[in-house]
Coordinates of C-alpha atoms and ligand atoms in Angstrom, one line a residue:
X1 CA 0.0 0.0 0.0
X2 CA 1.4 3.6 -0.8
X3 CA 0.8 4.6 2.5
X4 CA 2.4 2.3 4.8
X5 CA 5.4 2.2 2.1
X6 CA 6.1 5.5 3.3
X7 CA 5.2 5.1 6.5
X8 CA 7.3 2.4 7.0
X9 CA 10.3 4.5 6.0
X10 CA 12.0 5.2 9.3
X11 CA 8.7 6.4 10.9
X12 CA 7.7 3.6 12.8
X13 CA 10.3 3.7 15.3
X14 CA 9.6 7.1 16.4
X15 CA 5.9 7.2 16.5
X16 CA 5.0 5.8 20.2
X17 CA 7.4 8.4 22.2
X18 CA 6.4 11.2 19.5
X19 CA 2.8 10.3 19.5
X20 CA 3.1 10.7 23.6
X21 CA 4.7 13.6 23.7
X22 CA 2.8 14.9 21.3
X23 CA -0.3 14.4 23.3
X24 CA 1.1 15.3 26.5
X25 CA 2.0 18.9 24.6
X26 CA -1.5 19.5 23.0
X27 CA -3.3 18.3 26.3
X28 CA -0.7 20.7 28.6
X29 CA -1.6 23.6 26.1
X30 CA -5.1 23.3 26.4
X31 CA -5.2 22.8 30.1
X32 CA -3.2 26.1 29.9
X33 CA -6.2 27.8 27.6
X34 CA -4.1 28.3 24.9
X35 CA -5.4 28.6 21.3
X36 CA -2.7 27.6 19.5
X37 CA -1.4 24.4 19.5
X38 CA 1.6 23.3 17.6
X39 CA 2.3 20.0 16.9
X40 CA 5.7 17.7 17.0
X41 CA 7.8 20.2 18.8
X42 CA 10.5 17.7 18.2
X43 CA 10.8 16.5 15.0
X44 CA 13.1 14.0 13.4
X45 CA 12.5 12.9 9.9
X46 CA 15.6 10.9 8.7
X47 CA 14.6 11.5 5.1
X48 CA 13.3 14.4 2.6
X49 CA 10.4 12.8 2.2
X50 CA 9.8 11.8 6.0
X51 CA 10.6 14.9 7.1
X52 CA 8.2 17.2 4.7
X53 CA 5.5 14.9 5.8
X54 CA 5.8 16.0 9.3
X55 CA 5.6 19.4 7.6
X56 CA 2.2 18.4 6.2
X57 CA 4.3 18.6 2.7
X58 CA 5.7 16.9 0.1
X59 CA 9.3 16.5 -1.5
X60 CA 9.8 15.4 -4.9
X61 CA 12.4 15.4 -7.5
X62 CA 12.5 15.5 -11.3
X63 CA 12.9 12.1 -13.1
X64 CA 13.9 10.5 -16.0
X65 CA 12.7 7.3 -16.9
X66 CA 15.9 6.2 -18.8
X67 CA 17.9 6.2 -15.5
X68 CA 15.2 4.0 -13.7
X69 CA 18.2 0.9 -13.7
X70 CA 20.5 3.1 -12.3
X71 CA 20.4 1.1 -8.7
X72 CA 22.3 4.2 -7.1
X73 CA 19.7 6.8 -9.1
X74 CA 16.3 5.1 -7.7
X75 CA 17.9 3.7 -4.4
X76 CA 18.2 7.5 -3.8
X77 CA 15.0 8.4 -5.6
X78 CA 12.9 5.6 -3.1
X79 CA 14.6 6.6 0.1
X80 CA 14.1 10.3 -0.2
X81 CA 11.2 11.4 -2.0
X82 CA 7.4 11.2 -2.3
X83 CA 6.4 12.8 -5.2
X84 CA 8.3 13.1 -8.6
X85 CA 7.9 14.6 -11.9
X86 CA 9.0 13.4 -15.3
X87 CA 11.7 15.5 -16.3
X88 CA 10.6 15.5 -20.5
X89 CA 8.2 12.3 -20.2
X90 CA 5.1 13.9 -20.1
X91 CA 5.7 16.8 -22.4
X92 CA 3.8 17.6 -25.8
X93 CA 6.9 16.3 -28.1
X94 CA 7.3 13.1 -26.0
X95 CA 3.2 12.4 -25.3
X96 CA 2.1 13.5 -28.8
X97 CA 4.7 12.9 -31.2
X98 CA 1.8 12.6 -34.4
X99 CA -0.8 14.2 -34.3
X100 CA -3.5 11.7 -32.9
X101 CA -0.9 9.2 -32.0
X102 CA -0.3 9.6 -28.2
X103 CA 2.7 7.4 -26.4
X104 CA 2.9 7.7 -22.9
X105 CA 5.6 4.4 -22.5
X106 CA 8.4 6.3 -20.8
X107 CA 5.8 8.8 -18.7
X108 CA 4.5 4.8 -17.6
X109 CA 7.6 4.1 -16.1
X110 CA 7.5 7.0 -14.3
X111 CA 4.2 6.9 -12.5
X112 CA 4.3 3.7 -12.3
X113 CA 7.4 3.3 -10.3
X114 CA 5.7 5.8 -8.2
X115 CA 2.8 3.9 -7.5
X116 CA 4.7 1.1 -6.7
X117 CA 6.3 3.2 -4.6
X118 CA 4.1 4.9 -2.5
X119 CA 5.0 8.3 -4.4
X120 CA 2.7 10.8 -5.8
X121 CA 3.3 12.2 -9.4
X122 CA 3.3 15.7 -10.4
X123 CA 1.7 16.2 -14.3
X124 CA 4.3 18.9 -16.5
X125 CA 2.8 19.8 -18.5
X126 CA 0.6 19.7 -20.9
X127 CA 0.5 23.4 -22.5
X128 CA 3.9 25.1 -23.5
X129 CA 5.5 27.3 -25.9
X130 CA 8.4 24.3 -26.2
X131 CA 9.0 21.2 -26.9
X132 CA 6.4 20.8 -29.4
X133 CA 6.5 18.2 -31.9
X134 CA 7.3 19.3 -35.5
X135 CA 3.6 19.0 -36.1
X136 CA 2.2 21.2 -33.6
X137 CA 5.0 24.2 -34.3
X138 CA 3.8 24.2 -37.6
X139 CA 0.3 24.4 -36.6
X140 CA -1.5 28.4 -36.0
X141 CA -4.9 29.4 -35.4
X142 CA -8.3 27.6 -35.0
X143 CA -6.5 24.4 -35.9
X144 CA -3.6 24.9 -33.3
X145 CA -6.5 25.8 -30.7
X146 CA -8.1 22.8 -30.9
X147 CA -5.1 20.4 -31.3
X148 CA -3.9 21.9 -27.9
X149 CA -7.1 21.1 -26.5
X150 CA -7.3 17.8 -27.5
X151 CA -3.9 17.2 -26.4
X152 CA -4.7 18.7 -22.6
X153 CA -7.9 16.3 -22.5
X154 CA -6.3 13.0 -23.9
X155 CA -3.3 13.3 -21.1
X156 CA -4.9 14.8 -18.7
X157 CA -8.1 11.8 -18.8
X158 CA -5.3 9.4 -19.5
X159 CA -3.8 10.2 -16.3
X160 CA -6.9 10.8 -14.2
X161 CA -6.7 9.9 -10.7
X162 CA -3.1 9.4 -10.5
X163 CA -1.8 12.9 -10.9
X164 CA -1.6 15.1 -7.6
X165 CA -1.0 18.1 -9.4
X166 CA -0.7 19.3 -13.0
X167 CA 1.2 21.9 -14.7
X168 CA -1.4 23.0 -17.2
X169 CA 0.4 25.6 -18.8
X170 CA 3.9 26.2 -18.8
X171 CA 6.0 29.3 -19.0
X172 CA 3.5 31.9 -20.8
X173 CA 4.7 35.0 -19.6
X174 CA 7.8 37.0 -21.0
X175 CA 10.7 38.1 -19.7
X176 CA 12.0 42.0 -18.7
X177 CA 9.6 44.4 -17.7
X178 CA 7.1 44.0 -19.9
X179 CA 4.5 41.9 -17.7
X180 CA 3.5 40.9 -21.3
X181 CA 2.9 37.5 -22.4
X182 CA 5.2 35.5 -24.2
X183 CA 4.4 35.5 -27.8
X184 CA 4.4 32.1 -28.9
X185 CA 2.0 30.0 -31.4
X186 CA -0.4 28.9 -28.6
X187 CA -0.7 33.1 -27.5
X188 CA -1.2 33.9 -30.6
X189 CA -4.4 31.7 -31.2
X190 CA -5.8 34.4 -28.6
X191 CA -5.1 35.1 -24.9
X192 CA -8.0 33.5 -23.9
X193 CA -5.9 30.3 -24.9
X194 CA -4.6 30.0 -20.9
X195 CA -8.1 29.4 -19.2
X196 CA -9.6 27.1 -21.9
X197 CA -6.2 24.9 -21.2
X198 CA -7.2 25.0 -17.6
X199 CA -10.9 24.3 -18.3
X200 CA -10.3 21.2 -20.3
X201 CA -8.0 19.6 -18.0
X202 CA -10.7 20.5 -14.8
X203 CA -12.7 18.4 -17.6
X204 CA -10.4 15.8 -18.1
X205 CA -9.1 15.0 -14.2
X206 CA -11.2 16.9 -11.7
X207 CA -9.3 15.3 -9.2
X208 CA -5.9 16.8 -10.0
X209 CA -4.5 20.3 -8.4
X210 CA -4.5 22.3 -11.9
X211 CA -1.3 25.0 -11.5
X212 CA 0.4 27.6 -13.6
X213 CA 4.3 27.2 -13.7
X214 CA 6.4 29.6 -14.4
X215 CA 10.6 30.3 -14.0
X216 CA 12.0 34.2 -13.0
X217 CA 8.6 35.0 -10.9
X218 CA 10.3 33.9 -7.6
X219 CA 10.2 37.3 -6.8
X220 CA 7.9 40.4 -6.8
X221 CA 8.7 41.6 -10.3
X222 CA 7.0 42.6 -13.2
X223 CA 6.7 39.0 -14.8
X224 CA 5.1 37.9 -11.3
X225 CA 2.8 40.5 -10.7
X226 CA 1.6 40.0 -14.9
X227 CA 0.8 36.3 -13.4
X228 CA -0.3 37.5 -10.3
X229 CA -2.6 39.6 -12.1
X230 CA -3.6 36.8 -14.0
X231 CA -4.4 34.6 -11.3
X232 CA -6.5 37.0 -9.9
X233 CA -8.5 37.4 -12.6
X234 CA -8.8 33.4 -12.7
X235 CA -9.5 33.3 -9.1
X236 CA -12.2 36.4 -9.7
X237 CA -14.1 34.7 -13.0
X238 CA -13.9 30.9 -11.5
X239 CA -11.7 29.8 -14.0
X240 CA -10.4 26.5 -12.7
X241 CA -6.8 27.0 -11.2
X242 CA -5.6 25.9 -7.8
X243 CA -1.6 26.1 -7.4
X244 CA 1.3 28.1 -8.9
X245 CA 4.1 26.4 -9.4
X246 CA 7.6 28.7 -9.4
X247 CA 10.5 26.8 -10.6
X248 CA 12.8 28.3 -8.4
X249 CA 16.6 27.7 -10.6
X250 CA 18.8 29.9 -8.8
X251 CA 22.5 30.7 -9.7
X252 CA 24.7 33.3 -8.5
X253 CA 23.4 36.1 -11.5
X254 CA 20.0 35.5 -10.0
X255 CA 19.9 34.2 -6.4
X256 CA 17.4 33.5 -4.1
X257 CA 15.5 37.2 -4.0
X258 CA 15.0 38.5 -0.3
X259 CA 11.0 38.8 -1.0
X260 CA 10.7 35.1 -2.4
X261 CA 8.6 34.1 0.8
X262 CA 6.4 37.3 0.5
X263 CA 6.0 36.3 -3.1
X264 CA 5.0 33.5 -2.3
X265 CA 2.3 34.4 0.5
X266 CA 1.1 37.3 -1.7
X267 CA 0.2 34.2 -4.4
X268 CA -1.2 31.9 -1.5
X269 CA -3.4 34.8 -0.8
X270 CA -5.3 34.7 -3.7
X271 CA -7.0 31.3 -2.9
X272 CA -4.4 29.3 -4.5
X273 CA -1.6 26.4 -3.3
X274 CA 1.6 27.6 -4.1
X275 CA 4.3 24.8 -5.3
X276 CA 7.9 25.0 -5.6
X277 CA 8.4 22.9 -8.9
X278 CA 11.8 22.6 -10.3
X279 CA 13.9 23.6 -7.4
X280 CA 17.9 24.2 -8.2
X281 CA 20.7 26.3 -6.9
X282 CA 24.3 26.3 -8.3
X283 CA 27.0 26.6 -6.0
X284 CA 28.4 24.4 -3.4
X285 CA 29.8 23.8 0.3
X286 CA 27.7 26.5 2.7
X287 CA 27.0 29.0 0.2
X288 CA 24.7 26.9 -1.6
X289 CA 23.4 24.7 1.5
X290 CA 22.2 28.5 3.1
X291 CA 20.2 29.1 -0.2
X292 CA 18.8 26.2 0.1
X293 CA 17.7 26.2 3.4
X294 CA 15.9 29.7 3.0
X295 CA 13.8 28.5 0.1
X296 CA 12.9 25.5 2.6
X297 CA 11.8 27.5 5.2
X298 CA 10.0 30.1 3.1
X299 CA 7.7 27.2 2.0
X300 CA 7.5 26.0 5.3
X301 CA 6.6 29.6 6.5
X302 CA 3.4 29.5 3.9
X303 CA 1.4 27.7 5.1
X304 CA 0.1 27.0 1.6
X305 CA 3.0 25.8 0.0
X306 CA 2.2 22.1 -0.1
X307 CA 5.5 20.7 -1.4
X308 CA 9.0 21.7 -2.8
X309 CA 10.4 19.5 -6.2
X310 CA 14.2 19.4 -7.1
X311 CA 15.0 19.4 -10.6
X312 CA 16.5 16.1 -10.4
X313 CA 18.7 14.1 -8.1
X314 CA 22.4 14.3 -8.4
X315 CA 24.2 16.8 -9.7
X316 CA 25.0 14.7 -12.9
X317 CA 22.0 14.2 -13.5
X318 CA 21.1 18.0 -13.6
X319 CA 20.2 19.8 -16.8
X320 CA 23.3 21.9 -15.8
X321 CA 25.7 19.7 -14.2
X322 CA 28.2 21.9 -14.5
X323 CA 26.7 24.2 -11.8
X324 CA 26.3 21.5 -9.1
X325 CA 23.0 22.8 -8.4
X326 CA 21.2 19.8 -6.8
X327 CA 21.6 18.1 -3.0
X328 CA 23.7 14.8 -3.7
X329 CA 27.3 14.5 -5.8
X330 CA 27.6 12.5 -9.2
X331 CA 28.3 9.6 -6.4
X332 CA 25.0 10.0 -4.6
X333 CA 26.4 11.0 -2.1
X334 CA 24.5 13.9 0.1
X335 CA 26.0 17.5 0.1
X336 CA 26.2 19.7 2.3
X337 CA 23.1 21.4 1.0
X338 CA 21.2 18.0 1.6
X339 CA 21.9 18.8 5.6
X340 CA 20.7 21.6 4.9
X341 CA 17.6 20.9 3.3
X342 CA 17.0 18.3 6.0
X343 CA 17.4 20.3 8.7
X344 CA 15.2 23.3 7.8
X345 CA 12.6 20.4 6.9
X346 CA 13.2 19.6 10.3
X347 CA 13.6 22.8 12.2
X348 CA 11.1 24.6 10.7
X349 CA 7.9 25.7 12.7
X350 CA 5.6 22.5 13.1
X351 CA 1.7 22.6 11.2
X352 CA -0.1 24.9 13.6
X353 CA -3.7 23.8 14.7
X354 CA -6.0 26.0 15.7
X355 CA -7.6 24.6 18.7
X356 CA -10.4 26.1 20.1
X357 CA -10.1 27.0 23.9
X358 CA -12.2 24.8 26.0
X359 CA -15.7 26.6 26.6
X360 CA -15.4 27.4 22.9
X361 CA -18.6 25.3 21.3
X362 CA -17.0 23.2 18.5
X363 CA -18.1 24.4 14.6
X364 CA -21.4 23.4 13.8
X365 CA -21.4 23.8 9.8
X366 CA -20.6 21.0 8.5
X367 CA -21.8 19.3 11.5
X368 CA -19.2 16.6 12.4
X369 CA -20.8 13.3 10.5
X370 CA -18.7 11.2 12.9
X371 CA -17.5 10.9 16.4
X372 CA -15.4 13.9 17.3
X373 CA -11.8 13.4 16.7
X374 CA -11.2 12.8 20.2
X375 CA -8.5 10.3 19.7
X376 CA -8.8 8.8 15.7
X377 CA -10.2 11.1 13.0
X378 CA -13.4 12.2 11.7
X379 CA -14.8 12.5 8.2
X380 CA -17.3 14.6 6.6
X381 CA -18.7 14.7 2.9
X382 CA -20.1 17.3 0.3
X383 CA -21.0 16.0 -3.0
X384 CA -22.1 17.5 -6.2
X385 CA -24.5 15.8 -8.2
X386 CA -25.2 15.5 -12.1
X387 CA -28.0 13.2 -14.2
X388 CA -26.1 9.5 -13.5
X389 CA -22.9 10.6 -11.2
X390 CA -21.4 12.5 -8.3
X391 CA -18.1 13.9 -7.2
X392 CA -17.7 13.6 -3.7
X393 CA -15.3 15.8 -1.6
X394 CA -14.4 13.9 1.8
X395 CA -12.4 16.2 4.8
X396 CA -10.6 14.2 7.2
X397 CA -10.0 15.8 10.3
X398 CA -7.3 14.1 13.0
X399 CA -8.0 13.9 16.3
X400 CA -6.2 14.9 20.0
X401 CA -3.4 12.0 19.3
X402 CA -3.1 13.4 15.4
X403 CA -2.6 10.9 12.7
X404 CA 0.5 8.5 11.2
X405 CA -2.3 7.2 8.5
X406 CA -6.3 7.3 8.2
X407 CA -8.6 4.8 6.6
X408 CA -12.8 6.2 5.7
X409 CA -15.3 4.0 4.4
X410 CA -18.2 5.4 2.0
X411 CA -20.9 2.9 1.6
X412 CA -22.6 3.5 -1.8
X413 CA -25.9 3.0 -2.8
X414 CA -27.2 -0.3 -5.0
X415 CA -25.9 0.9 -8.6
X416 CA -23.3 3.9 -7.8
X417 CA -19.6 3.3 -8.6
X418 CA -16.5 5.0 -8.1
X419 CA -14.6 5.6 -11.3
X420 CA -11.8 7.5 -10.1
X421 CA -10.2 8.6 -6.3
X422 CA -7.7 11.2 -6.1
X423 CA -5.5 12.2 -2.9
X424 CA -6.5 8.6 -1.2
X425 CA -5.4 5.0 -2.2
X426 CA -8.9 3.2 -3.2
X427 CA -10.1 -0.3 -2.5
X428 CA -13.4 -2.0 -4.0
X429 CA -15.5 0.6 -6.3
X430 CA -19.0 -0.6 -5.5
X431 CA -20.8 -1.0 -1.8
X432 CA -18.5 -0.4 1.1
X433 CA -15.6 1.8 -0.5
X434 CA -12.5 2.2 1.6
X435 CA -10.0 5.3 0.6
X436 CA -6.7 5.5 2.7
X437 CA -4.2 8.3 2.8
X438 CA -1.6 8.1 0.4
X439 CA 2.1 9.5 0.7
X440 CA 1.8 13.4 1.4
X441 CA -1.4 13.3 3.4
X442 CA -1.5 10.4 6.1
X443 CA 0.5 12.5 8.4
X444 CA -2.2 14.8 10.2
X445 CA -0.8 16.7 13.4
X446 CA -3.8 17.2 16.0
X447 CA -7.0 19.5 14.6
X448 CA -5.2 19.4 11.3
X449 CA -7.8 19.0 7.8
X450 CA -6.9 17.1 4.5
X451 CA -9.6 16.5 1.5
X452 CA -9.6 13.8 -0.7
X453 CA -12.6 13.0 -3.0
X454 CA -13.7 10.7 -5.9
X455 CA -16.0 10.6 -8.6
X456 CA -19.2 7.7 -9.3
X457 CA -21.6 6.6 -11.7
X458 CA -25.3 6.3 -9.9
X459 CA -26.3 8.6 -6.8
X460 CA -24.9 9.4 -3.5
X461 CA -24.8 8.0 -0.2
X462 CA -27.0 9.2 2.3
X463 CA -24.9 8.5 5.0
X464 CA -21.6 9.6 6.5
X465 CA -18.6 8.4 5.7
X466 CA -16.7 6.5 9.0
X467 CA -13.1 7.4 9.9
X468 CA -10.1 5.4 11.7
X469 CA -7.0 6.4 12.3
X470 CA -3.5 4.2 12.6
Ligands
LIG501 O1 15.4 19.4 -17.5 C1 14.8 19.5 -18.8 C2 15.9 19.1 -19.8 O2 16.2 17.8 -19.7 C3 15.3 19.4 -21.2 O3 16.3 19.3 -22.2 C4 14.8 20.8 -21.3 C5 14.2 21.1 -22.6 O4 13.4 22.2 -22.7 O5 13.8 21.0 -20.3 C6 14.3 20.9 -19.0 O6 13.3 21.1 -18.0 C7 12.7 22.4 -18.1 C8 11.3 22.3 -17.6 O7 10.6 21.4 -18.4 C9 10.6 23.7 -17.6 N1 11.4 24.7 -16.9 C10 12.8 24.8 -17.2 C11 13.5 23.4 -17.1 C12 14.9 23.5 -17.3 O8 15.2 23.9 -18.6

């Protein structure tokens, strides 16, 4: 299962003492009538991935499929990380080479080692200025409108259900001072070209986290604010779009920018996650591990940036070696900036949980739809219905003791079944449906929500989904 695979990874050890300390520290604070309480005030994840988790993030790393039998390369990639992208694998040139003819053998390997792996996958991308196949450069107008369309929807409902997040569009917006987008084929087919991307792909995989992705709008500059702007507008109109994605590839001409955190807060601000995508610094020794660690605690200090990706593993395996811009050597072995990276995971200010003080009556809309999380976790469930199906949103909410994993079961209706989950690990589609947490979302401090949901044929349940935690 994808969840204990992770779980497994160095946690269990830990978990009794934590867990009782943990509770002893939430129950002293409220006793106190405090109404903040923070969670895991010692934290030790041994691994990126373990140690985002405790963060309530994830940490993932760009991947190609061709060095999936390197041993050193994936015994790296499975001990660290719980997310990964495909570095080219998934974009138009390598998903869509003829037009019509869609391979997705080498973006297979990818996810699929995930899977198998207890990792989630992060989509890029499936809009772009670059790396178009010969056909679709040629292409212009109405024709190139609706090719692009058709290539968001075929990926995108290819890979329903198994993408956390997808870059939609990649890279739109120019460079300089403009705050001007990027001309391009796809811009030039109108500027309205951006939100139809992101409506076919809320189409294709409702599940998925649909961002924008960009490179140089790390900080507050006149590129960012053109996509804050645009985001806005999004967010204002109910065009689909949930994260922004900022690559983050630092070098010495253009370093981490002071404001980087207050860039990304002013984005989480507008409703949406905020993802660091295709993180890279060149450098080495202290320098670099520093830089590093500031871009881990900015995300850590927003408190919607869900997860921070490397742009690959080690530094040979970077798209510029040369600059030694990732957090283990050519020999896998980890860096300086790997402490680094580590430690700020570690250090950095646990998941706050709200708590209300104790005469404070608990929230009564959505009324709780199972025990209160006293000790395990509770579940409630919105749906949205349509002639013949439903998506269902489920929020999971851990209890006093928090959570190392949670388990809900839906019961559906004679005739409803699930097509696709997202966000949970599924098993049986039909009567009693049971969804677990996957990787990045098992890992609940006390009070703290996650939403997972899934879409079936047929009509909802009437009652409540049930929730247990391990
Ligand atoms: O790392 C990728 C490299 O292997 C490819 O040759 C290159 C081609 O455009 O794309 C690199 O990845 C890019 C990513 O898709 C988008 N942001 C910039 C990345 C680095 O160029």
């Amino acid at each position: 299962m994808i969840s204990s695979a992770v779980r497994d990874r160095g946690r269990t050890r830990a978990r009794s003492g934590r867990r009782a300390a943990l509770v002893a520290a939430v129950v002293s604070t409220v006793a106190a009538g405090m109404v903040v309480a923070f969670a895991g005030t010692a934290s030790a994840g041994t691994t990126l991935a373990t140690a985002a988790a405790e963060k309530g993030r994830y940490f993932g790393a760009a991947v190609a499929a061709h060095k999936l039998s390197d041993t050193t390369y994936v015994g790296i990639l499975n001990r660290e990380f719980n997310s990964v992208t495909p570095e080219n694998e998934m974009k138009i040139d390598a998903t869509e080479p003829q037009q019509g003819q869609f391979t997705f053998a080498n973006a297979d390997r990818i996810v699929n080692h995930a899977r198998a792996n207890g990792m989630a996958v992060r989509g890029h991308t499936l809009a772009w200025h670059s790396q178009q196949p010969s056909w679709m450069q040629n292409m212009s107008g109405t024709a190139l409108r609706q090719a692009m369309l058709n290539h968001v929807t075929q990926v995108a409902t290819y890979y329903r259900g198994k993408i956390h997040s997808w870059d939609v569009v990649n890279e739109a917006f120019a460079d300089g001072n403009t705050g001007a987008r990027r001309d391009s084929n796809l811009q030039r087919t109108g500027n309205d070209w951006i939100e139809a991307a992101f409506r076919a792909a809320r189409a294709a995989d409702p599940g998925a986290k649909l961002c924008y992705n960009d490179y140089n709008t790390d900080g507050q500059n006149a590129k960012s604010n053109a996509v804050y702007a645009m985001v806005q507008d999004f967010k204002a109109r109910g065009v689909p779009i949930d994260c922004v994605g900022f690559q983050s590839h630092f070098n010495s001409a253009s370093p981490v920018p002071a404001d980087y955190q207050a860039n990304l807060q002013r984005f989480a601000n507008l409703g949406v996650d905020v993802q660091i995508t295709e993180l890279d610094i060149e450098g080495s020794g202290t320098a670099q591990a520093n830089s590093y660690a500031t871009v881990v605690k900015a995300c850590l200090a927003v408190a919607r940036c869900t997860g921070i990706t490397v742009w690959g593993i080690r530094d040979t395996d970077s798209w510029r070696a040369s600059g030694t811009p990732l957090l283990f050597d050519g020999n896998g072995t980890k860096k300086p900036a790997y402490t680094a990276t580590l430690d700020a995971l570690n250090g950095g200010t646990p998941v706050p949980t709200t708590t209300p003080p104790p005469t404070t009556p608990g929230p009564t809309t959505p009324p709780p739809t199972s025990p209160p999380p006293s000790g395990g976790c509770a579940a409630s469930m919105t749906v949205q219905t349509w002639t013949g199906g439903f998506v269902a949103t489920i929020r999971v909410t851990a209890g006093a003791a928090g959570t190392n994993g949670w388990t809900t079961s839906v019961t559906l209706p004679s005739g409803a079944t699930v097509v696709n989950a997202w966000n949970s690990q599924r098993s049986g589609d039909t009567g009693t449906v049971r969804f677990s947490n996957v990787a990045y979302n098992g890992q609940l401090a006390p009070g703290q929500v996650t939403e997972f949901g899934f879409q079936a044929t047929g009509v909802p349940p009437a009652g409540s989904p049930s929730c247990a935690a391990s």
